[in-house]
CSV table of C-alpha atoms in Angstrom, one decimal:
chain,number,residue,atom,x,y,z
A,27,UNK,CA,0.0,0.0,0.0
A,28,UNK,CA,3.0,2.3,-0.3
A,29,UNK,CA,1.3,3.6,-3.5
A,30,UNK,CA,-1.5,5.5,-1.7
A,31,UNK,CA,1.0,7.3,0.5
A,32,UNK,CA,3.1,8.3,-2.5
A,33,UNK,CA,0.1,9.4,-4.4
A,34,UNK,CA,-1.2,11.7,-1.7
A,35,UNK,CA,2.3,13.3,-1.3
A,36,UNK,CA,2.7,13.7,-5.1
A,37,UNK,CA,5.8,11.5,-5.1
A,38,UNK,CA,6.8,8.7,-7.4
A,39,UNK,CA,6.0,5.1,-6.7
A,40,UNK,CA,9.0,3.2,-5.3
A,41,UNK,CA,10.1,0.1,-7.0
A,42,UNK,CA,9.2,-2.2,-4.1
A,43,UNK,CA,7.2,-2.1,-0.9
A,44,UNK,CA,7.3,-4.0,2.3
A,45,UNK,CA,3.6,-4.6,2.0
A,46,UNK,CA,1.7,-6.9,-0.4
A,47,UNK,CA,-0.2,-4.5,-2.7
A,48,UNK,CA,-1.9,-7.3,-4.6
A,49,UNK,CA,-3.4,-8.9,-1.5
A,50,UNK,CA,-4.4,-5.6,0.0
A,51,UNK,CA,-6.4,-4.8,-3.1
A,52,UNK,CA,-8.4,-8.1,-3.2
A,53,UNK,CA,-12.1,-7.1,-3.4
A,54,UNK,CA,-14.0,-7.6,-0.2
A,55,UNK,CA,-17.5,-9.1,0.1
A,56,UNK,CA,-20.3,-6.6,0.6
A,57,UNK,CA,-20.5,-6.3,4.5
A,58,UNK,CA,-23.6,-7.8,5.9
A,59,UNK,CA,-25.1,-6.1,9.0
A,60,UNK,CA,-25.7,-8.3,12.0
A,61,UNK,CA,-29.4,-9.3,12.2
A,62,UNK,CA,-31.7,-7.9,14.9
A,63,UNK,CA,-35.4,-8.2,15.8
A,64,UNK,CA,-35.7,-4.5,16.5
A,65,UNK,CA,-38.1,-2.8,14.2
A,66,UNK,CA,-38.2,1.1,14.2
A,67,UNK,CA,-41.5,2.9,14.4
A,68,UNK,CA,-42.8,4.8,11.4
A,69,UNK,CA,-41.4,8.3,11.2
A,70,UNK,CA,-44.3,10.9,11.2
A,71,UNK,CA,-42.4,14.2,11.6
A,72,UNK,CA,-41.6,17.0,9.2
A,73,UNK,CA,-39.9,16.1,6.0
A,74,UNK,CA,-36.1,16.3,5.7
A,75,UNK,CA,-36.0,19.5,3.6
A,76,UNK,CA,-38.4,21.3,6.0
A,77,UNK,CA,-36.1,20.5,8.9
A,78,UNK,CA,-33.1,21.6,6.9
A,79,UNK,CA,-34.7,25.0,6.3
A,80,UNK,CA,-35.6,25.4,10.0
A,81,UNK,CA,-32.1,24.6,10.9
A,82,UNK,CA,-30.7,27.2,8.5
A,83,UNK,CA,-33.1,29.9,9.8
A,84,UNK,CA,-33.2,29.2,13.5
A,85,UNK,CA,-30.3,27.2,14.7
A,86,UNK,CA,-26.9,28.8,15.5
A,87,UNK,CA,-24.5,28.2,12.6
A,88,UNK,CA,-21.8,26.7,14.9
A,89,UNK,CA,-23.9,23.6,15.3
A,90,UNK,CA,-22.5,21.5,12.5
A,91,UNK,CA,-23.8,18.1,11.7
A,92,UNK,CA,-21.7,15.1,10.7
A,93,UNK,CA,-21.6,14.1,7.0
A,94,UNK,CA,-22.3,15.8,3.7
A,95,UNK,CA,-25.9,14.8,3.9
A,96,UNK,CA,-26.6,14.8,7.7
A,97,UNK,CA,-28.5,11.8,9.0
A,98,UNK,CA,-32.0,12.5,10.4
A,99,UNK,CA,-32.0,10.2,13.4
A,100,UNK,CA,-35.5,9.0,14.3
A,101,UNK,CA,-35.0,6.2,16.8
A,102,UNK,CA,-32.4,4.3,18.8
A,103,UNK,CA,-32.2,0.9,20.5
A,104,UNK,CA,-29.1,-0.3,22.3
A,105,UNK,CA,-26.2,-0.1,19.8
A,106,UNK,CA,-28.5,0.7,16.8
A,107,UNK,CA,-29.7,4.0,15.4
A,108,UNK,CA,-32.5,4.4,12.7
A,109,UNK,CA,-33.0,7.3,10.4
A,110,UNK,CA,-36.3,8.7,9.2
A,111,UNK,CA,-36.4,6.3,6.3
A,112,UNK,CA,-35.9,3.3,8.6
A,113,UNK,CA,-32.2,2.7,7.6
A,114,UNK,CA,-30.3,1.1,10.4
A,115,UNK,CA,-26.8,2.1,11.6
A,116,UNK,CA,-24.3,0.6,14.0
A,117,UNK,CA,-23.4,3.4,16.4
A,118,UNK,CA,-19.7,3.2,17.1
A,119,UNK,CA,-19.5,6.7,18.6
A,120,UNK,CA,-22.2,6.4,21.3
A,121,UNK,CA,-23.6,10.0,20.9
A,122,UNK,CA,-20.0,11.4,21.4
A,123,UNK,CA,-19.1,8.8,24.1
A,124,UNK,CA,-22.3,9.4,26.0
A,125,UNK,CA,-24.5,6.4,25.5
A,126,UNK,CA,-22.9,3.9,27.9
A,127,UNK,CA,-25.4,1.1,28.4
A,128,UNK,CA,-27.3,1.4,25.2
A,129,UNK,CA,-29.8,3.7,23.4
A,130,UNK,CA,-33.2,3.6,25.2
A,131,UNK,CA,-32.1,0.7,27.4
A,132,UNK,CA,-35.4,-0.8,28.7
A,133,UNK,CA,-34.4,-0.7,32.3
A,134,UNK,CA,-33.3,3.0,32.1
A,135,UNK,CA,-36.5,3.8,30.3
A,136,UNK,CA,-38.6,2.0,32.9
A,137,UNK,CA,-37.1,3.8,35.9
A,138,UNK,CA,-37.3,7.2,34.2
A,139,UNK,CA,-40.9,6.7,33.4
A,140,UNK,CA,-41.7,5.6,37.0
A,141,UNK,CA,-40.0,8.8,38.3
A,142,UNK,CA,-41.7,11.0,35.8
A,143,UNK,CA,-45.1,9.8,37.0
A,144,UNK,CA,-44.1,10.6,40.7
A,145,UNK,CA,-42.0,13.7,40.7
A,146,UNK,CA,-40.1,15.7,38.1
A,147,UNK,CA,-38.4,18.3,40.0
A,148,UNK,CA,-37.9,19.8,43.5
A,149,UNK,CA,-34.3,21.1,43.5
A,150,UNK,CA,-32.1,19.9,46.3
A,151,UNK,CA,-33.3,22.5,48.8
A,152,UNK,CA,-35.6,19.6,49.8
A,153,UNK,CA,-34.7,16.1,50.6
A,154,UNK,CA,-35.3,13.4,48.0
A,155,UNK,CA,-34.4,9.7,48.4
A,156,UNK,CA,-33.0,9.3,44.8
A,157,UNK,CA,-30.3,12.0,45.5
A,158,UNK,CA,-29.0,10.3,48.6
A,159,UNK,CA,-29.2,6.7,47.5
A,160,UNK,CA,-27.5,7.5,44.2
A,161,UNK,CA,-24.8,9.6,46.0
A,162,UNK,CA,-24.0,6.7,48.3
A,163,UNK,CA,-23.9,4.2,45.4
A,164,UNK,CA,-21.8,6.4,43.1
A,165,UNK,CA,-19.2,7.3,45.8
A,166,UNK,CA,-18.8,3.6,46.7
A,167,UNK,CA,-17.2,3.1,43.3
A,168,UNK,CA,-14.3,5.5,44.1
A,169,UNK,CA,-11.2,4.9,46.1
A,170,UNK,CA,-9.7,6.7,49.1
A,171,UNK,CA,-11.5,9.7,50.6
A,172,UNK,CA,-13.4,10.6,47.4
A,173,UNK,CA,-16.7,10.6,49.3
A,174,UNK,CA,-18.6,13.8,48.7
A,175,UNK,CA,-20.5,14.6,45.5
A,176,UNK,CA,-22.0,17.6,43.8
A,177,UNK,CA,-24.4,16.9,41.0
A,178,UNK,CA,-24.7,19.1,37.9
A,179,UNK,CA,-25.8,18.8,34.3
A,180,UNK,CA,-22.8,18.7,32.0
A,181,UNK,CA,-19.1,18.0,31.8
A,182,UNK,CA,-18.2,21.7,31.3
A,183,UNK,CA,-20.1,22.6,34.5
A,184,UNK,CA,-18.3,19.8,36.4
A,185,UNK,CA,-14.8,20.9,35.2
A,186,UNK,CA,-15.7,24.5,35.9
A,187,UNK,CA,-16.5,23.7,39.5
A,188,UNK,CA,-13.4,21.6,39.9
A,189,UNK,CA,-11.1,24.5,38.9
A,190,UNK,CA,-13.0,26.7,41.3
A,191,UNK,CA,-12.5,24.2,44.1
A,192,UNK,CA,-8.8,23.9,43.4
A,193,UNK,CA,-8.3,27.7,43.6
A,194,UNK,CA,-10.5,28.2,46.7
A,195,UNK,CA,-9.0,25.3,48.6
A,196,UNK,CA,-5.3,25.9,47.9
A,197,UNK,CA,-5.5,29.7,47.8
A,198,UNK,CA,-3.3,29.5,44.7
A,199,UNK,CA,-4.5,30.6,41.3
A,200,UNK,CA,-2.4,28.9,38.6
A,201,UNK,CA,-3.7,25.8,36.9
A,202,UNK,CA,-1.8,23.3,34.7
A,203,UNK,CA,-3.5,21.7,31.8
A,204,UNK,CA,-2.0,20.0,28.7
A,205,UNK,CA,-1.8,20.9,25.0
A,206,UNK,CA,-4.4,18.9,23.1
A,207,UNK,CA,-6.6,18.6,26.1
A,208,UNK,CA,-10.4,19.1,26.0
A,209,UNK,CA,-12.3,20.0,29.2
A,210,UNK,CA,-15.3,21.8,27.9
A,211,UNK,CA,-16.6,25.0,26.2
A,212,UNK,CA,-17.8,27.2,29.0
A,213,UNK,CA,-15.7,30.4,29.3
A,214,UNK,CA,-13.9,29.2,32.5
A,215,UNK,CA,-12.9,25.8,31.2
A,216,UNK,CA,-12.3,26.9,27.7
A,217,UNK,CA,-9.0,28.3,29.0
A,218,UNK,CA,-8.0,24.8,30.2
A,219,UNK,CA,-8.8,23.3,26.8
A,220,UNK,CA,-5.6,23.1,24.7
A,221,UNK,CA,-7.1,22.9,21.3
A,222,UNK,CA,-7.1,26.2,19.4
A,223,UNK,CA,-10.2,25.5,17.3
A,224,UNK,CA,-12.3,25.4,20.5
A,225,UNK,CA,-11.1,28.9,21.7
A,226,UNK,CA,-12.5,32.3,21.0
A,227,UNK,CA,-10.4,35.5,20.7
A,228,UNK,CA,-11.2,36.7,24.2
A,229,UNK,CA,-9.3,36.5,27.4
A,230,UNK,CA,-9.6,32.9,28.4
A,231,UNK,CA,-6.5,31.2,29.9
A,232,UNK,CA,-5.9,33.6,32.8
A,233,UNK,CA,-3.6,31.7,35.2
A,234,UNK,CA,-3.7,28.5,33.1
A,235,UNK,CA,-0.6,27.0,31.7
A,236,UNK,CA,-0.6,24.3,28.9
A,237,UNK,CA,2.3,21.9,29.4
A,238,UNK,CA,3.8,19.8,26.6
A,239,UNK,CA,1.5,16.9,25.7
A,240,UNK,CA,3.0,13.5,26.5
A,241,UNK,CA,2.0,12.0,23.1
A,242,UNK,CA,4.1,8.8,22.5
A,243,UNK,CA,3.1,8.6,18.8
A,244,UNK,CA,3.7,12.1,17.6
A,245,UNK,CA,5.5,13.7,20.5
A,246,UNK,CA,9.3,14.1,20.9
A,247,UNK,CA,9.6,10.8,22.9
A,248,UNK,CA,7.8,7.5,23.0
A,249,UNK,CA,7.8,4.0,21.5
A,250,UNK,CA,6.8,0.4,21.7
A,251,UNK,CA,6.7,0.0,25.5
A,252,UNK,CA,5.1,3.3,26.5
A,253,UNK,CA,1.3,2.8,26.4
A,254,UNK,CA,-1.1,1.0,28.7
A,255,UNK,CA,-2.8,-0.5,25.7
A,256,UNK,CA,-2.9,-3.9,23.9
A,257,UNK,CA,-1.4,-2.0,20.9
A,258,UNK,CA,1.8,0.0,21.0
A,259,UNK,CA,3.3,2.4,18.5
A,260,UNK,CA,5.7,1.2,15.9
A,261,UNK,CA,8.4,3.7,17.0
A,262,UNK,CA,11.6,2.4,18.5
A,263,UNK,CA,12.7,4.0,21.8
A,264,UNK,CA,15.1,3.4,24.7
A,265,UNK,CA,12.3,2.3,27.0
A,266,UNK,CA,12.1,-1.2,28.4
A,267,UNK,CA,9.2,-3.2,29.7
A,268,UNK,CA,9.8,-2.0,33.3
A,269,UNK,CA,10.9,1.5,32.6
A,270,UNK,CA,9.6,4.3,30.4
A,271,UNK,CA,12.2,6.9,29.5
A,272,UNK,CA,9.6,8.9,27.6
A,273,UNK,CA,7.7,9.4,30.9
A,274,UNK,CA,10.8,10.9,32.5
A,275,UNK,CA,11.5,13.2,29.5
A,276,UNK,CA,7.9,14.5,29.4
A,277,UNK,CA,8.1,15.0,33.2
A,278,UNK,CA,11.2,17.1,32.7
A,279,UNK,CA,9.2,19.4,30.4
A,280,UNK,CA,6.5,19.7,33.1
A,281,UNK,CA,9.2,20.7,35.6
A,282,UNK,CA,10.1,23.5,33.2
A,283,UNK,CA,6.6,24.9,33.5
A,284,UNK,CA,7.0,25.0,37.3
A,285,UNK,CA,10.5,26.6,37.0
A,286,UNK,CA,9.7,29.3,34.4
A,287,UNK,CA,5.9,29.9,34.4
A,288,UNK,CA,4.5,29.6,37.9
A,289,UNK,CA,4.9,32.2,40.7
A,290,UNK,CA,7.5,30.7,43.0
A,291,UNK,CA,6.5,27.3,41.7
A,292,UNK,CA,3.1,27.5,43.5
A,293,UNK,CA,0.1,25.9,41.8
A,294,UNK,CA,-3.6,25.5,42.5
A,295,UNK,CA,-3.9,22.2,40.6
A,296,UNK,CA,-3.5,20.1,37.5
A,297,UNK,CA,-6.4,18.9,35.4
A,298,UNK,CA,-5.9,15.9,33.0
A,299,UNK,CA,-8.0,13.4,31.1
A,300,UNK,CA,-7.2,9.7,31.8
A,301,UNK,CA,-7.1,9.3,28.0
A,302,UNK,CA,-7.5,12.4,25.9
A,303,UNK,CA,-10.8,12.1,24.0
A,304,UNK,CA,-11.6,15.0,21.7
A,305,UNK,CA,-7.8,15.3,21.1
A,306,UNK,CA,-7.8,11.9,19.4
A,307,UNK,CA,-7.5,9.2,22.1
A,308,UNK,CA,-4.1,10.2,23.2
A,309,UNK,CA,-2.6,8.0,26.0
A,310,UNK,CA,0.1,9.3,28.4
A,311,UNK,CA,3.2,7.2,28.8
A,312,UNK,CA,3.1,4.8,31.7
A,313,UNK,CA,4.1,6.3,35.0
A,314,UNK,CA,3.9,9.9,33.8
A,315,UNK,CA,0.7,11.0,35.5
A,316,UNK,CA,1.8,9.6,38.9
A,317,UNK,CA,5.0,11.6,38.8
A,318,UNK,CA,3.1,14.7,37.6
A,319,UNK,CA,0.7,14.4,40.5
A,320,UNK,CA,3.5,14.1,43.0
A,321,UNK,CA,5.1,17.3,41.6
A,322,UNK,CA,1.9,19.2,41.8
A,323,UNK,CA,1.1,18.2,45.4
A,324,UNK,CA,4.7,19.0,46.5
A,325,UNK,CA,4.1,22.5,45.3
A,326,UNK,CA,0.8,23.1,47.1
A,327,UNK,CA,-1.6,22.0,44.4
A,328,UNK,CA,-4.4,19.4,44.1
A,329,UNK,CA,-5.0,16.9,41.3
A,330,UNK,CA,-8.2,16.8,39.1
A,331,UNK,CA,-9.0,13.9,36.8
A,332,UNK,CA,-11.5,14.4,34.0
A,333,UNK,CA,-13.4,11.1,33.6
A,334,UNK,CA,-16.1,12.6,31.4
A,335,UNK,CA,-15.3,10.1,28.6
A,336,UNK,CA,-13.2,7.4,30.3
A,337,UNK,CA,-15.4,6.6,33.4
A,338,UNK,CA,-18.0,4.0,34.1
A,339,UNK,CA,-16.0,1.0,32.9
A,340,UNK,CA,-15.3,2.2,29.4
A,341,UNK,CA,-11.6,1.5,29.5
A,342,UNK,CA,-12.4,-2.1,30.5
A,343,UNK,CA,-9.7,-3.1,33.0
A,344,UNK,CA,-10.8,-0.5,35.5
A,345,UNK,CA,-14.1,1.3,36.4
A,346,UNK,CA,-12.3,4.6,36.3
A,347,UNK,CA,-9.6,5.5,33.8
A,348,UNK,CA,-7.3,7.0,36.4
A,349,UNK,CA,-6.9,3.7,38.2
A,350,UNK,CA,-4.8,2.6,35.2
A,351,UNK,CA,-2.3,5.3,36.1
A,352,UNK,CA,-1.9,4.2,39.7
A,353,UNK,CA,-3.1,7.5,41.1
A,354,UNK,CA,-5.9,8.7,43.4
A,355,UNK,CA,-6.9,12.2,42.5
A,356,UNK,CA,-8.3,14.9,44.8
A,357,UNK,CA,-11.2,15.7,42.5
A,358,UNK,CA,-12.9,13.5,39.9
A,359,UNK,CA,-15.3,15.0,37.3
A,360,UNK,CA,-17.7,12.9,35.3
A,361,UNK,CA,-20.5,13.3,32.8
A,362,UNK,CA,-21.7,11.8,29.5
A,363,UNK,CA,-21.9,8.0,30.2
A,364,UNK,CA,-23.0,8.7,33.8
A,365,UNK,CA,-26.6,9.3,32.5
A,366,UNK,CA,-26.6,7.3,29.3
A,367,UNK,CA,-27.6,10.4,27.4
A,368,UNK,CA,-29.6,12.1,30.1
A,369,UNK,CA,-28.2,15.5,31.2
A,370,UNK,CA,-26.2,14.6,34.3
A,371,UNK,CA,-22.7,15.2,35.6
A,372,UNK,CA,-20.9,15.1,39.0
A,373,UNK,CA,-17.9,16.3,40.9
A,374,UNK,CA,-16.6,14.0,43.5
A,375,UNK,CA,-14.0,15.1,46.0
A,376,UNK,CA,-12.9,14.8,49.6
A,377,UNK,CA,-14.8,16.2,52.6
A,378,UNK,CA,-12.0,18.7,53.3
A,379,UNK,CA,-12.2,20.2,49.8
A,380,UNK,CA,-16.0,20.1,49.6
A,381,UNK,CA,-16.3,22.0,52.9
A,382,UNK,CA,-14.8,25.1,51.2
A,383,UNK,CA,-18.0,25.5,49.0
A,384,UNK,CA,-19.8,26.5,52.2
A,385,UNK,CA,-17.8,29.7,52.4
A,386,UNK,CA,-20.1,31.4,49.9
A,387,UNK,CA,-23.5,30.5,48.4
A,388,UNK,CA,-23.2,28.0,45.6
A,389,UNK,CA,-26.2,26.3,44.0
A,390,UNK,CA,-27.3,24.4,40.9
A,391,UNK,CA,-31.0,24.4,40.2
A,392,UNK,CA,-31.1,21.1,38.4
A,393,UNK,CA,-28.3,19.3,40.1
A,394,UNK,CA,-29.6,16.1,41.7
A,395,UNK,CA,-32.8,16.2,39.8
A,396,UNK,CA,-35.1,13.2,40.8
A,397,UNK,CA,-35.2,11.9,37.2
A,398,UNK,CA,-31.5,12.4,36.6
A,399,UNK,CA,-30.5,10.6,39.8
A,400,UNK,CA,-33.0,7.7,39.0
A,401,UNK,CA,-31.4,7.3,35.6
A,402,UNK,CA,-27.8,7.5,37.0
A,403,UNK,CA,-28.5,5.0,39.7
A,404,UNK,CA,-30.0,2.6,37.1
A,405,UNK,CA,-27.0,3.0,34.8
A,406,UNK,CA,-24.7,1.9,37.6
A,407,UNK,CA,-26.9,-1.2,38.3
A,408,UNK,CA,-26.9,-2.1,34.6
A,409,UNK,CA,-23.1,-1.8,34.2
A,410,UNK,CA,-22.7,-4.3,37.0
A,411,UNK,CA,-25.6,-6.7,36.2
A,412,UNK,CA,-24.8,-6.9,32.5
A,413,UNK,CA,-21.1,-7.0,33.0
A,414,UNK,CA,-20.5,-4.1,30.6
A,415,UNK,CA,-17.1,-3.2,32.0
A,416,UNK,CA,-16.0,-6.8,31.3
A,417,UNK,CA,-17.5,-6.5,27.8
A,418,UNK,CA,-15.6,-3.3,27.2
A,419,UNK,CA,-12.4,-5.0,28.0
A,420,UNK,CA,-13.1,-8.1,26.0
A,421,UNK,CA,-14.6,-6.5,22.8
A,422,UNK,CA,-12.3,-3.5,23.1
A,423,UNK,CA,-9.2,-5.6,23.2
A,424,UNK,CA,-10.4,-7.7,20.3
A,425,UNK,CA,-11.1,-4.5,18.3
A,426,UNK,CA,-7.7,-3.0,19.0
A,427,UNK,CA,-5.8,-6.1,18.0
A,428,UNK,CA,-7.8,-6.5,14.8
A,429,UNK,CA,-7.5,-2.8,14.0
A,430,UNK,CA,-3.7,-2.9,14.5
A,431,UNK,CA,-3.5,-5.4,11.6
A,432,UNK,CA,-4.7,-2.6,9.3
A,433,UNK,CA,-1.3,-0.9,9.8
A,434,UNK,CA,0.3,-3.8,8.0
A,435,UNK,CA,-2.1,-3.5,5.0
A,436,UNK,CA,-2.6,0.3,4.6
A,437,UNK,CA,0.1,2.9,4.9
A,438,UNK,CA,-2.5,5.5,5.7
A,439,UNK,CA,-3.3,3.8,9.0
A,440,UNK,CA,-0.6,5.4,11.1
A,441,UNK,CA,-1.5,4.5,14.6
A,442,UNK,CA,-4.1,2.4,16.5
A,443,UNK,CA,-4.4,3.1,20.2
A,444,UNK,CA,-6.6,3.0,23.2
A,445,UNK,CA,-8.0,0.8,26.0
A,446,UNK,CA,-11.3,-1.0,26.3
A,447,UNK,CA,-13.9,0.7,24.1
A,448,UNK,CA,-12.0,4.0,24.0
A,449,UNK,CA,-10.2,3.6,20.7
A,450,UNK,CA,-8.5,5.9,18.1
A,451,UNK,CA,-7.3,5.1,14.6
A,452,UNK,CA,-5.1,7.9,13.2
A,453,UNK,CA,-4.9,8.2,9.4
A,454,UNK,CA,-1.8,9.7,7.9
A,455,UNK,CA,-0.5,10.8,4.5
A,456,UNK,CA,3.0,9.7,5.4
A,457,UNK,CA,3.8,7.0,7.9
A,458,UNK,CA,7.3,8.4,8.6
A,459,UNK,CA,6.5,12.1,9.1
A,460,UNK,CA,3.0,11.3,10.4
A,461,UNK,CA,1.6,14.1,8.3
A,462,UNK,CA,-2.2,13.9,8.7
A,463,UNK,CA,-4.3,12.5,5.9
A,464,UNK,CA,-5.9,15.4,4.0
A,465,UNK,CA,-9.4,16.2,5.1
A,466,UNK,CA,-10.9,15.3,1.7
A,467,UNK,CA,-9.4,11.8,1.8
A,468,UNK,CA,-10.4,11.2,5.4
A,469,UNK,CA,-14.0,12.3,4.7
A,470,UNK,CA,-14.2,10.0,1.8
A,471,UNK,CA,-13.4,7.0,4.0
A,472,UNK,CA,-15.6,8.3,6.8
A,473,UNK,CA,-18.6,8.9,4.5
A,474,UNK,CA,-18.1,5.5,2.9
A,475,UNK,CA,-18.4,3.8,6.4
A,476,UNK,CA,-21.6,5.7,7.0
A,477,UNK,CA,-23.1,4.5,3.7
A,478,UNK,CA,-22.3,0.9,4.6
A,479,UNK,CA,-24.1,1.4,8.0
A,480,UNK,CA,-21.4,2.3,10.5
A,481,UNK,CA,-21.1,5.6,12.3
A,482,UNK,CA,-17.6,6.4,13.6
A,483,UNK,CA,-16.6,9.6,15.4
A,484,UNK,CA,-13.9,12.0,14.3
A,485,UNK,CA,-11.3,13.8,16.4
A,486,UNK,CA,-7.7,14.9,16.9
A,487,UNK,CA,-6.1,18.3,16.3
A,488,UNK,CA,-6.2,17.7,12.6
A,489,UNK,CA,-9.5,15.8,12.6
A,490,UNK,CA,-7.7,12.8,11.1
A,491,UNK,CA,-8.5,10.3,13.9
A,492,UNK,CA,-11.4,7.8,13.7
A,493,UNK,CA,-12.9,7.8,17.2
A,494,UNK,CA,-14.4,4.4,18.2
A,495,UNK,CA,-16.4,4.7,21.4
A,496,UNK,CA,-19.6,2.7,21.1
A,497,UNK,CA,-22.3,1.8,23.6
A,498,UNK,CA,-20.7,-0.8,25.9
A,499,UNK,CA,-23.3,-3.4,25.0
A,500,UNK,CA,-21.9,-4.1,21.5
A,501,UNK,CA,-21.1,-7.7,20.6
A,502,UNK,CA,-18.2,-9.4,18.8
A,503,UNK,CA,-20.5,-9.7,15.8
A,504,UNK,CA,-21.0,-6.0,15.8
A,505,UNK,CA,-17.2,-5.5,16.2
A,506,UNK,CA,-16.6,-7.8,13.2
A,507,UNK,CA,-19.1,-5.9,11.1
A,508,UNK,CA,-17.4,-2.5,12.0
A,509,UNK,CA,-14.0,-4.0,11.1
A,510,UNK,CA,-15.1,-5.3,7.7
A,511,UNK,CA,-16.8,-1.9,6.9
A,512,UNK,CA,-13.7,0.1,7.8
A,513,UNK,CA,-11.4,-2.2,5.9
A,514,UNK,CA,-13.7,-2.0,2.9
A,515,UNK,CA,-13.8,1.8,3.1
A,516,UNK,CA,-10.0,1.9,3.2
A,517,UNK,CA,-9.9,-0.6,0.3
A,518,UNK,CA,-12.3,1.5,-1.7
A,519,UNK,CA,-10.3,4.7,-1.0
A,520,UNK,CA,-7.1,3.0,-2.3
A,521,UNK,CA,-8.8,1.7,-5.4
A,522,UNK,CA,-10.2,5.1,-6.2
A,523,UNK,CA,-6.9,6.9,-5.8
A,524,UNK,CA,-4.3,4.4,-7.0
A,525,UNK,CA,-2.0,5.5,-9.8
A,526,UNK,CA,-2.9,4.7,-13.4
């Protein structure tokens, strides 16, 4: 498949390639979607063109839909979505990593309906059993002294509150985040987000410092022993199975931030994702985050882990992504999968840190809503009863290992990474320089997958990473279908762009 790389770069085709071009170009059978007994209801809403006109007239232009012809989603059941014409799609993105136990899971629906018939809303100025029962159940999943919870509605709100708590508790102001990080779009946390396309030209990052991102695929250091993943990079490095030199090197860069950018080295806190999500499923080298936390705490700061995308068993081996780093944070933020699509988020911290919120009035009208907490509690029960964490590890590992084989067939597949059902496939124009695959070519592949019935996400700084984060209920049969579709789309792309 060297041909496709050379073609995209406008270079001549080399005389030989380490890969078998003939075998890579063998036509694949038309992918057959796994069978299901689910039948969508008949769509009776406004027609497609009418809705498009309403969107153009009344919806803010920043709301951009996926695909050249956006899908009008009508119904969802577990891992499946149906458009207004009844066409079925395998959802491999889970509503942006939000549908954890399955679209319209019958047990979640049942509990939500029960609560709707009893009580919609009181606010937490009154006592309600759902709030307290759920708080007890949720905090029992966390280690150490992480025992106090504040419920909110979104990940941005949760991270916003976490930064406030860090500054109030430590009486320091400066926060460390990472380049390529995403922590939300509210004005406060937009400053912590290290992706320029998510930032407006207004003062945002006051007191926030973006450290070098420890990316072992594209960064300065990293190689084949660095990631906590079934799949490693193809880079060589000086690391060994028991020691990661890349972690030490990136830690040295973090020390430089303390040395040159912080007032007398003092810091309010650090915020980090267990695995960077929007940034393209970037995993820190093994041991790095533990050293980073020790450095922050030794300089008066506290440690915040953003589990908005990685929590609730998605990474498979652990219920919380941070457990894979061998750390216990001072604050954990969570959203998305916590409510399986229902607006719900939470900040969990220690009693000592939580006590500081009582120094001024602080209130969230919808935090701890009876319906939201009923849904959240049910999601926790389903994850345990249906062994979805175990399924994430089993199916996720299978997917990662199978996806890694695509690197041997297609030069444009530069990297495969992740853990559990938190997976990224980075497409490149050049496997040596890691130059991103041009947007037109990426979109061709992405759209082709959609036409064959699989919906993948898209991310990374250059939007060249296929994000695979489906509902955790997917089966091996579903995984095989997604694999065949992606391989077919890559095959089609090569056949459409090969030299004459």
